[in-house]
mmCIF file of C-alpha atoms in Angstrom:
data_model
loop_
_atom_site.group_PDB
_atom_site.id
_atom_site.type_symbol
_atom_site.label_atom_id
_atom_site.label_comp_id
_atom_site.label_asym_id
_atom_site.label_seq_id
_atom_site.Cartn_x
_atom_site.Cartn_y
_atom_site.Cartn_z
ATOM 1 C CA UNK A 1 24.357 115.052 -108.981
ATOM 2 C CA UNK A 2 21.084 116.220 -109.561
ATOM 3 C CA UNK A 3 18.238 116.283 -107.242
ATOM 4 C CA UNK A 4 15.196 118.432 -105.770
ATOM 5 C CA UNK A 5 13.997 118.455 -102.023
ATOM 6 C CA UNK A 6 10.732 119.097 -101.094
ATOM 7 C CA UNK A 7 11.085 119.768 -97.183
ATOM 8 C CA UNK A 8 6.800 119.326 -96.397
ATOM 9 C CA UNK A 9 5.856 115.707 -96.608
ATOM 10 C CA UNK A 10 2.241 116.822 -95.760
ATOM 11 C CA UNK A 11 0.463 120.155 -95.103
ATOM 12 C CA UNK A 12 -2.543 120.739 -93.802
ATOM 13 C CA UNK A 13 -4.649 124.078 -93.767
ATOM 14 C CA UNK A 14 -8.107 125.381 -93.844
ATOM 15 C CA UNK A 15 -9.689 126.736 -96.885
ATOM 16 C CA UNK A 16 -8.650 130.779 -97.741
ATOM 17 C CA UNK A 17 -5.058 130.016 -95.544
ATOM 18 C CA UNK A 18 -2.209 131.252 -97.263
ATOM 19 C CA UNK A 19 0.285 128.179 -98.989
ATOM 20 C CA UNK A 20 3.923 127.933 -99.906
ATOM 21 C CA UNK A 21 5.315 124.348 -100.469
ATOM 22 C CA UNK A 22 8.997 124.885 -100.821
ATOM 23 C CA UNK A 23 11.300 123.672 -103.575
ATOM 24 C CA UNK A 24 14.970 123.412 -104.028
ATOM 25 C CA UNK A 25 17.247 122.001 -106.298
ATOM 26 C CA UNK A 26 20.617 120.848 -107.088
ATOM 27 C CA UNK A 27 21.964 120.750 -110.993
ATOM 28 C CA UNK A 28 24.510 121.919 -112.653
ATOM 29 C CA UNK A 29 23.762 123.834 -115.636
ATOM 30 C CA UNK A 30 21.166 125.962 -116.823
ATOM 31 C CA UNK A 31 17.322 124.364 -115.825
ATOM 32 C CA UNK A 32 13.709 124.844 -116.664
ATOM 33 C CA UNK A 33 11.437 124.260 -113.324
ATOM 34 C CA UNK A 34 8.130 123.128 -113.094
ATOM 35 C CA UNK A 35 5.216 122.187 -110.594
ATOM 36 C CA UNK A 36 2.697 119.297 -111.531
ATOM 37 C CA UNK A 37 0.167 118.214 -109.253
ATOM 38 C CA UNK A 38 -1.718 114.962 -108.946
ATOM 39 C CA UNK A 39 -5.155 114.910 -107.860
ATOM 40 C CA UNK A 40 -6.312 111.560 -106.083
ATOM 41 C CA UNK A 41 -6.149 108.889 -108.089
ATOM 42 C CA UNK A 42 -5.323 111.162 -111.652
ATOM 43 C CA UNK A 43 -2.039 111.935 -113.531
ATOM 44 C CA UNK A 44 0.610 114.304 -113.108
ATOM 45 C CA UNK A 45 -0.931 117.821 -114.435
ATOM 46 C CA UNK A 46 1.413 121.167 -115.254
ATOM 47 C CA UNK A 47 0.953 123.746 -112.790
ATOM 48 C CA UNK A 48 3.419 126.266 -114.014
ATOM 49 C CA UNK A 49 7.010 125.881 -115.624
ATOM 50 C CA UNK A 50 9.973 128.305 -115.511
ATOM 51 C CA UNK A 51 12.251 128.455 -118.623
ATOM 52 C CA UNK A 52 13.473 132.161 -118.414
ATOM 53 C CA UNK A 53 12.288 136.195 -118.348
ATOM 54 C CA UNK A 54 10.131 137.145 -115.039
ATOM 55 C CA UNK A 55 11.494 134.779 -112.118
ATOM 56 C CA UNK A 56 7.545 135.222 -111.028
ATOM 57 C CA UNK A 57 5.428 132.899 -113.083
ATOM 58 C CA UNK A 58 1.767 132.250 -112.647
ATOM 59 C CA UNK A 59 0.443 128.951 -113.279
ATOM 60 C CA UNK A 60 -3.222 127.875 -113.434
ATOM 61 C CA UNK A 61 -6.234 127.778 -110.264
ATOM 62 C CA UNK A 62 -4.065 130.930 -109.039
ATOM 63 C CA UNK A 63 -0.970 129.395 -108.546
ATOM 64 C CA UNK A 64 2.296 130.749 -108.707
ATOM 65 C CA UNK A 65 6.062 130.463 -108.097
ATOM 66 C CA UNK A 66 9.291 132.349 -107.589
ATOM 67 C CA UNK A 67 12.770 131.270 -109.001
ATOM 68 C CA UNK A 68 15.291 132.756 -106.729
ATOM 69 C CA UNK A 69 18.427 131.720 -108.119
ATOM 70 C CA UNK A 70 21.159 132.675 -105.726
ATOM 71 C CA UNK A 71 19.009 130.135 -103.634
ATOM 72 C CA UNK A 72 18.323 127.438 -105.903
ATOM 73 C CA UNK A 73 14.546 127.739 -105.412
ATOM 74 C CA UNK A 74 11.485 127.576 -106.531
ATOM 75 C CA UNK A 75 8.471 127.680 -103.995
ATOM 76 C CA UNK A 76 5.022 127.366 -105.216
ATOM 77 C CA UNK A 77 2.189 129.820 -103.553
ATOM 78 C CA UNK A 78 -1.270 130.688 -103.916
ATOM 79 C CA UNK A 79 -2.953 133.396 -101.313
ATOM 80 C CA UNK A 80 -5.952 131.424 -100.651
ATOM 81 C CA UNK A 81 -6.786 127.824 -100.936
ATOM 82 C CA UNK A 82 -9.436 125.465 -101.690
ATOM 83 C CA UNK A 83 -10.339 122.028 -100.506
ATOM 84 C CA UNK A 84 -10.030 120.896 -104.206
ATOM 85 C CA UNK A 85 -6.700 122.146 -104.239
ATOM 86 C CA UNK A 86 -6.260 118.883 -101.871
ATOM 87 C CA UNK A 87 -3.541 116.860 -103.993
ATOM 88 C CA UNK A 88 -0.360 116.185 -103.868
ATOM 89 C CA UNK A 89 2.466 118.861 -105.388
ATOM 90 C CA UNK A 90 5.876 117.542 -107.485
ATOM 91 C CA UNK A 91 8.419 120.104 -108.070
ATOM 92 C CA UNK A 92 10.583 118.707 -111.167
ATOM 93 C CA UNK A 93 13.919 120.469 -112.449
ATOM 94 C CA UNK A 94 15.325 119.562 -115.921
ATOM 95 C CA UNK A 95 18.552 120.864 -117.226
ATOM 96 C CA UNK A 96 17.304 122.483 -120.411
ATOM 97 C CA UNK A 97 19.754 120.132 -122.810
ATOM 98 C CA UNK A 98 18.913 116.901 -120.901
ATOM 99 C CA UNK A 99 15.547 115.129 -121.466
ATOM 100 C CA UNK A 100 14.256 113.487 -118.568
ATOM 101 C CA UNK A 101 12.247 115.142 -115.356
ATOM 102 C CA UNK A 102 14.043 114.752 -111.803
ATOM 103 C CA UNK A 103 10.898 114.729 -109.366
ATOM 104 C CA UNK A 104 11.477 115.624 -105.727
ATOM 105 C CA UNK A 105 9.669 113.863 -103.460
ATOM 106 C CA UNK A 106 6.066 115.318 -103.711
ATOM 107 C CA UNK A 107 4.198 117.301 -101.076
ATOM 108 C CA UNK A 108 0.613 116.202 -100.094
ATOM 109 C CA UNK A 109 -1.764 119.018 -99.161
ATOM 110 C CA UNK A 110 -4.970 118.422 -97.399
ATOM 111 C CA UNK A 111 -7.038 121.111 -96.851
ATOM 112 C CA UNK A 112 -9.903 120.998 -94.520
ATOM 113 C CA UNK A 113 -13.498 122.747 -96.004
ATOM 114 C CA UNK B 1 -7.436 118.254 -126.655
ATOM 115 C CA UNK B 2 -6.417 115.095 -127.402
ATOM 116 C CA UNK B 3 -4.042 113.989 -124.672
ATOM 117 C CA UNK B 4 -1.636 110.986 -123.552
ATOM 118 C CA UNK B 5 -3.261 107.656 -123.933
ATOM 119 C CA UNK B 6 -2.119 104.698 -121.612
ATOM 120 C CA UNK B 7 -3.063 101.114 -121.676
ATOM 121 C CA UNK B 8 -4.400 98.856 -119.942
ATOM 122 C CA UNK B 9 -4.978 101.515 -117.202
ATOM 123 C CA UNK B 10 -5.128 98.712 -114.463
ATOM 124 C CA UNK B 11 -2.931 95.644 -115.066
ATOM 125 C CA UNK B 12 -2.623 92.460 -111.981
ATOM 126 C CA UNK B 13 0.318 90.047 -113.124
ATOM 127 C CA UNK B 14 2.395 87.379 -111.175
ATOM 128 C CA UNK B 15 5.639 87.055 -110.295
ATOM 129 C CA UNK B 16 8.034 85.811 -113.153
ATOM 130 C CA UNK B 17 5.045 86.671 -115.579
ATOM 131 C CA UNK B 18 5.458 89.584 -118.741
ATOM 132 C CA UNK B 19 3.650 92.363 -119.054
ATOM 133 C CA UNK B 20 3.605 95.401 -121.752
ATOM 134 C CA UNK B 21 2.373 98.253 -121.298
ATOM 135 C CA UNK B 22 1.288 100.554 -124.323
ATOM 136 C CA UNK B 23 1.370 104.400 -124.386
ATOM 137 C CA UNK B 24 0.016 106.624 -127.732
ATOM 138 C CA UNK B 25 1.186 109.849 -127.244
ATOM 139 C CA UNK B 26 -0.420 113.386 -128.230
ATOM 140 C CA UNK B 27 -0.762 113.763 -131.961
ATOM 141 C CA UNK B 28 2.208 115.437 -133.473
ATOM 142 C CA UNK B 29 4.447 115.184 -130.279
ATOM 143 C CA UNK B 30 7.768 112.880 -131.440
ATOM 144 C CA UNK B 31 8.893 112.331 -127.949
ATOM 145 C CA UNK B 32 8.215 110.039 -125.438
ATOM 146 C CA UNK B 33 9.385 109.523 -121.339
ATOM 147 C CA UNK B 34 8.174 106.679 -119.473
ATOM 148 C CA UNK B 35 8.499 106.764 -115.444
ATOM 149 C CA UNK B 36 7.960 104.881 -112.979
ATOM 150 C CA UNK B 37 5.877 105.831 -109.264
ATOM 151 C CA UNK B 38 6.322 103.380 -106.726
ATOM 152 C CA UNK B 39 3.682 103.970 -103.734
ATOM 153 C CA UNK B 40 4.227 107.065 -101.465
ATOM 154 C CA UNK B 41 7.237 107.938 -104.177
ATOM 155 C CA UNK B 42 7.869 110.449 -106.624
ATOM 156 C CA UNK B 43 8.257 109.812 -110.117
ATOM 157 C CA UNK B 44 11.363 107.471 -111.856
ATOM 158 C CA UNK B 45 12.994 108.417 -115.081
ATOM 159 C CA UNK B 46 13.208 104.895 -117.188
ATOM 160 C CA UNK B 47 13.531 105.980 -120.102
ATOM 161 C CA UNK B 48 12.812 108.441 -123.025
ATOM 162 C CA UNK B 49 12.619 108.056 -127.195
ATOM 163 C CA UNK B 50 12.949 110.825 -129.673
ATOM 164 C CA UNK B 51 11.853 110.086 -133.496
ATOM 165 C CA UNK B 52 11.205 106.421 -132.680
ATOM 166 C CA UNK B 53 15.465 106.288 -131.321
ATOM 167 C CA UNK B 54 16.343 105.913 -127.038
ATOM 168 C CA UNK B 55 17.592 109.294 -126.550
ATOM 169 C CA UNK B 56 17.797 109.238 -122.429
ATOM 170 C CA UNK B 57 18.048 106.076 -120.182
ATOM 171 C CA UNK B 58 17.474 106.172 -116.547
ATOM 172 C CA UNK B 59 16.908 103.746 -113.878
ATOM 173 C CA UNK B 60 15.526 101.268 -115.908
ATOM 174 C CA UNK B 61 16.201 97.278 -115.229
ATOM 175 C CA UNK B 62 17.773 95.214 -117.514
ATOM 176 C CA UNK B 63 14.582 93.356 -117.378
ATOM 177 C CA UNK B 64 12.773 95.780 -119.171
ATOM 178 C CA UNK B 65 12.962 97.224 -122.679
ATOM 179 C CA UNK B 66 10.652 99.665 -124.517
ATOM 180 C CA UNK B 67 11.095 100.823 -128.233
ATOM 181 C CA UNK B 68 8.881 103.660 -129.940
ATOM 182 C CA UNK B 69 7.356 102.803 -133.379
ATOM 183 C CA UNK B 70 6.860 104.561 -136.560
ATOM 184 C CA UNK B 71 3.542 106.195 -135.710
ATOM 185 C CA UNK B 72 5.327 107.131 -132.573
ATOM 186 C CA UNK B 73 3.490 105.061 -129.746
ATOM 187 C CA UNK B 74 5.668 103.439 -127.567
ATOM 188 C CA UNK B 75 5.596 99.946 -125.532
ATOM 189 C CA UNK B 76 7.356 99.125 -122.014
ATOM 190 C CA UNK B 77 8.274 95.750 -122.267
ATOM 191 C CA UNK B 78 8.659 93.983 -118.570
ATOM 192 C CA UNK B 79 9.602 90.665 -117.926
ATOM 193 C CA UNK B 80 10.439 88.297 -114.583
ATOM 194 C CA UNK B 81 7.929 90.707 -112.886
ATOM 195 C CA UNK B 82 8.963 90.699 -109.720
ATOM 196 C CA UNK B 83 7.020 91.889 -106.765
ATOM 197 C CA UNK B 84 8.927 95.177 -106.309
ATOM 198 C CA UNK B 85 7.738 96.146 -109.974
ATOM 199 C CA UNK B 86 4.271 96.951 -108.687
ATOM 200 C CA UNK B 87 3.842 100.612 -109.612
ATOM 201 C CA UNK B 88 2.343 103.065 -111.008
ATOM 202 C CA UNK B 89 3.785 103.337 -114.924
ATOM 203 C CA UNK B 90 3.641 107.264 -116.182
ATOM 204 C CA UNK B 91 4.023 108.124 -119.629
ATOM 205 C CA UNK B 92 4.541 111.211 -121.385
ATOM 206 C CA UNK B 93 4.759 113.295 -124.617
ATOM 207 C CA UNK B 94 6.338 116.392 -125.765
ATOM 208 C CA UNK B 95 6.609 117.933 -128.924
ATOM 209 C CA UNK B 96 9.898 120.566 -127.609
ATOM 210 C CA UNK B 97 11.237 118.263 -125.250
ATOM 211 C CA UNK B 98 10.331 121.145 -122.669
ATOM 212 C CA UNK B 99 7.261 120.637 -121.586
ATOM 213 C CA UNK B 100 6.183 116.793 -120.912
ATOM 214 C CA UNK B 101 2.372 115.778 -120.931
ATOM 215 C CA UNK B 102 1.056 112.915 -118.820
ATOM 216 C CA UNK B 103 -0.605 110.110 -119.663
ATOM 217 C CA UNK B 104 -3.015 109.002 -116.977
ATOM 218 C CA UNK B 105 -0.883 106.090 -116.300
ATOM 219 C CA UNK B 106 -0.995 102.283 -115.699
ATOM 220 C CA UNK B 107 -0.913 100.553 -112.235
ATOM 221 C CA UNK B 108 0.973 97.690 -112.109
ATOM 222 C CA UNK B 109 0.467 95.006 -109.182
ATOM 223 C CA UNK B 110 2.302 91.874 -109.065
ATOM 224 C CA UNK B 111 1.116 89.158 -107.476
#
């Protein structure tokens, strides 16, 4: 069955820490990975996607994330946040015939000015 | 850019009451996803159209039905809203079935 786990519920850190949320999935077949992030109240925006090539992609507002494969991951980091990075963060996985997004659960960042 | 168009964005209904929610997706994208965000949860698949035809169904009640029309917006039919329906309704486009494009979505309380 498919499904992605998002092991932070909520982070916290101060603006310029250092962020990873972590991402891992379970599907089998070939997938395309993405982040979104929702910003209070807004929709879900694209952060980055993986479809194939370079397992490092970079995303937009500095983000960026690894697929490892022999781990089944794909963390999301940027060197140096912002308090309006303060959202929350949705890794997705889709198996690249299928149609719909799986979501994992979401991680909420806070970060304190 | 034009981008995904939801409506109404706010919508309060009672319990046993219909409700439809509308989604116009962007211009020249033929495919369309609706999900469904309960509070503190991640997104739902419901359901998905391709060239106005259901190509993917997820957890979608039998209580609700959607269907995409010819200029390729697409309605979320809901009925004997229950109080467990309250949600936030996502839709989105995509013109490679890759890449899916968020509407800004509708929040759905029932009363």
């Amino acid at each position: 069955a498919q499904s992605v786990s998002q092991h932070n519920h909520h982070v916290i850190l101060s603006e310029a820490a250092s962020l990873e949320l972590g991402c891992n999935y379970s599907y089998g077949g070939t997938v395309n990975l993405f982040w979104y992030v929702q910003y209070p109240g807004q929709h879900l925006q694209l952060l980055l996607k993986y479809f194939s090539g370079d397992p490092l992609v970079k995303g937009i507002k500095g983000f960026e994330a690894e697929f490892i494969k022999s781990k089944f991951s794909f963390n999301l980091r940027k060197p140096s946040v912002q308090w309006s990075d303060t959202a929350e963060y949705f890794c997705a996985v889709k198996g690249t015939g299928a149609n719909n997004l799986f979501f994992g659960t979401g991680t909420r960042l806070t970060v304190i000015p | 850019a034009a981008g995904v168009i939801q409506s109404p964005r706010h919508l309060i209904k009672e319990k046993r009451e219909t409700a439809t929610l509308k989604c116009y997706p962007i211009p020249r994208h033929d495919t369309v996803y609706w999900y469904q965000q309960g509070p503190g949860q991640d997104p739902q698949f419901l359901i998905s159209f391709y060239e106005k035809m259901q190509s993917d169904k997820g957890s979608i009640p039998d209580r609700f039905s959607a269907q995409q029309f010819s200029d390729y917006h697409s309605e979320l039919n809901m009925s004997s809203l229950e109080l467990g329906d309250s949600a936030l309704y996502f839709c989105a486009s995509s013109s490679d079935r890759n890449i899916q494009y968020f509407g800004a979505g509708t929040r759905l309380s029932v009363l």
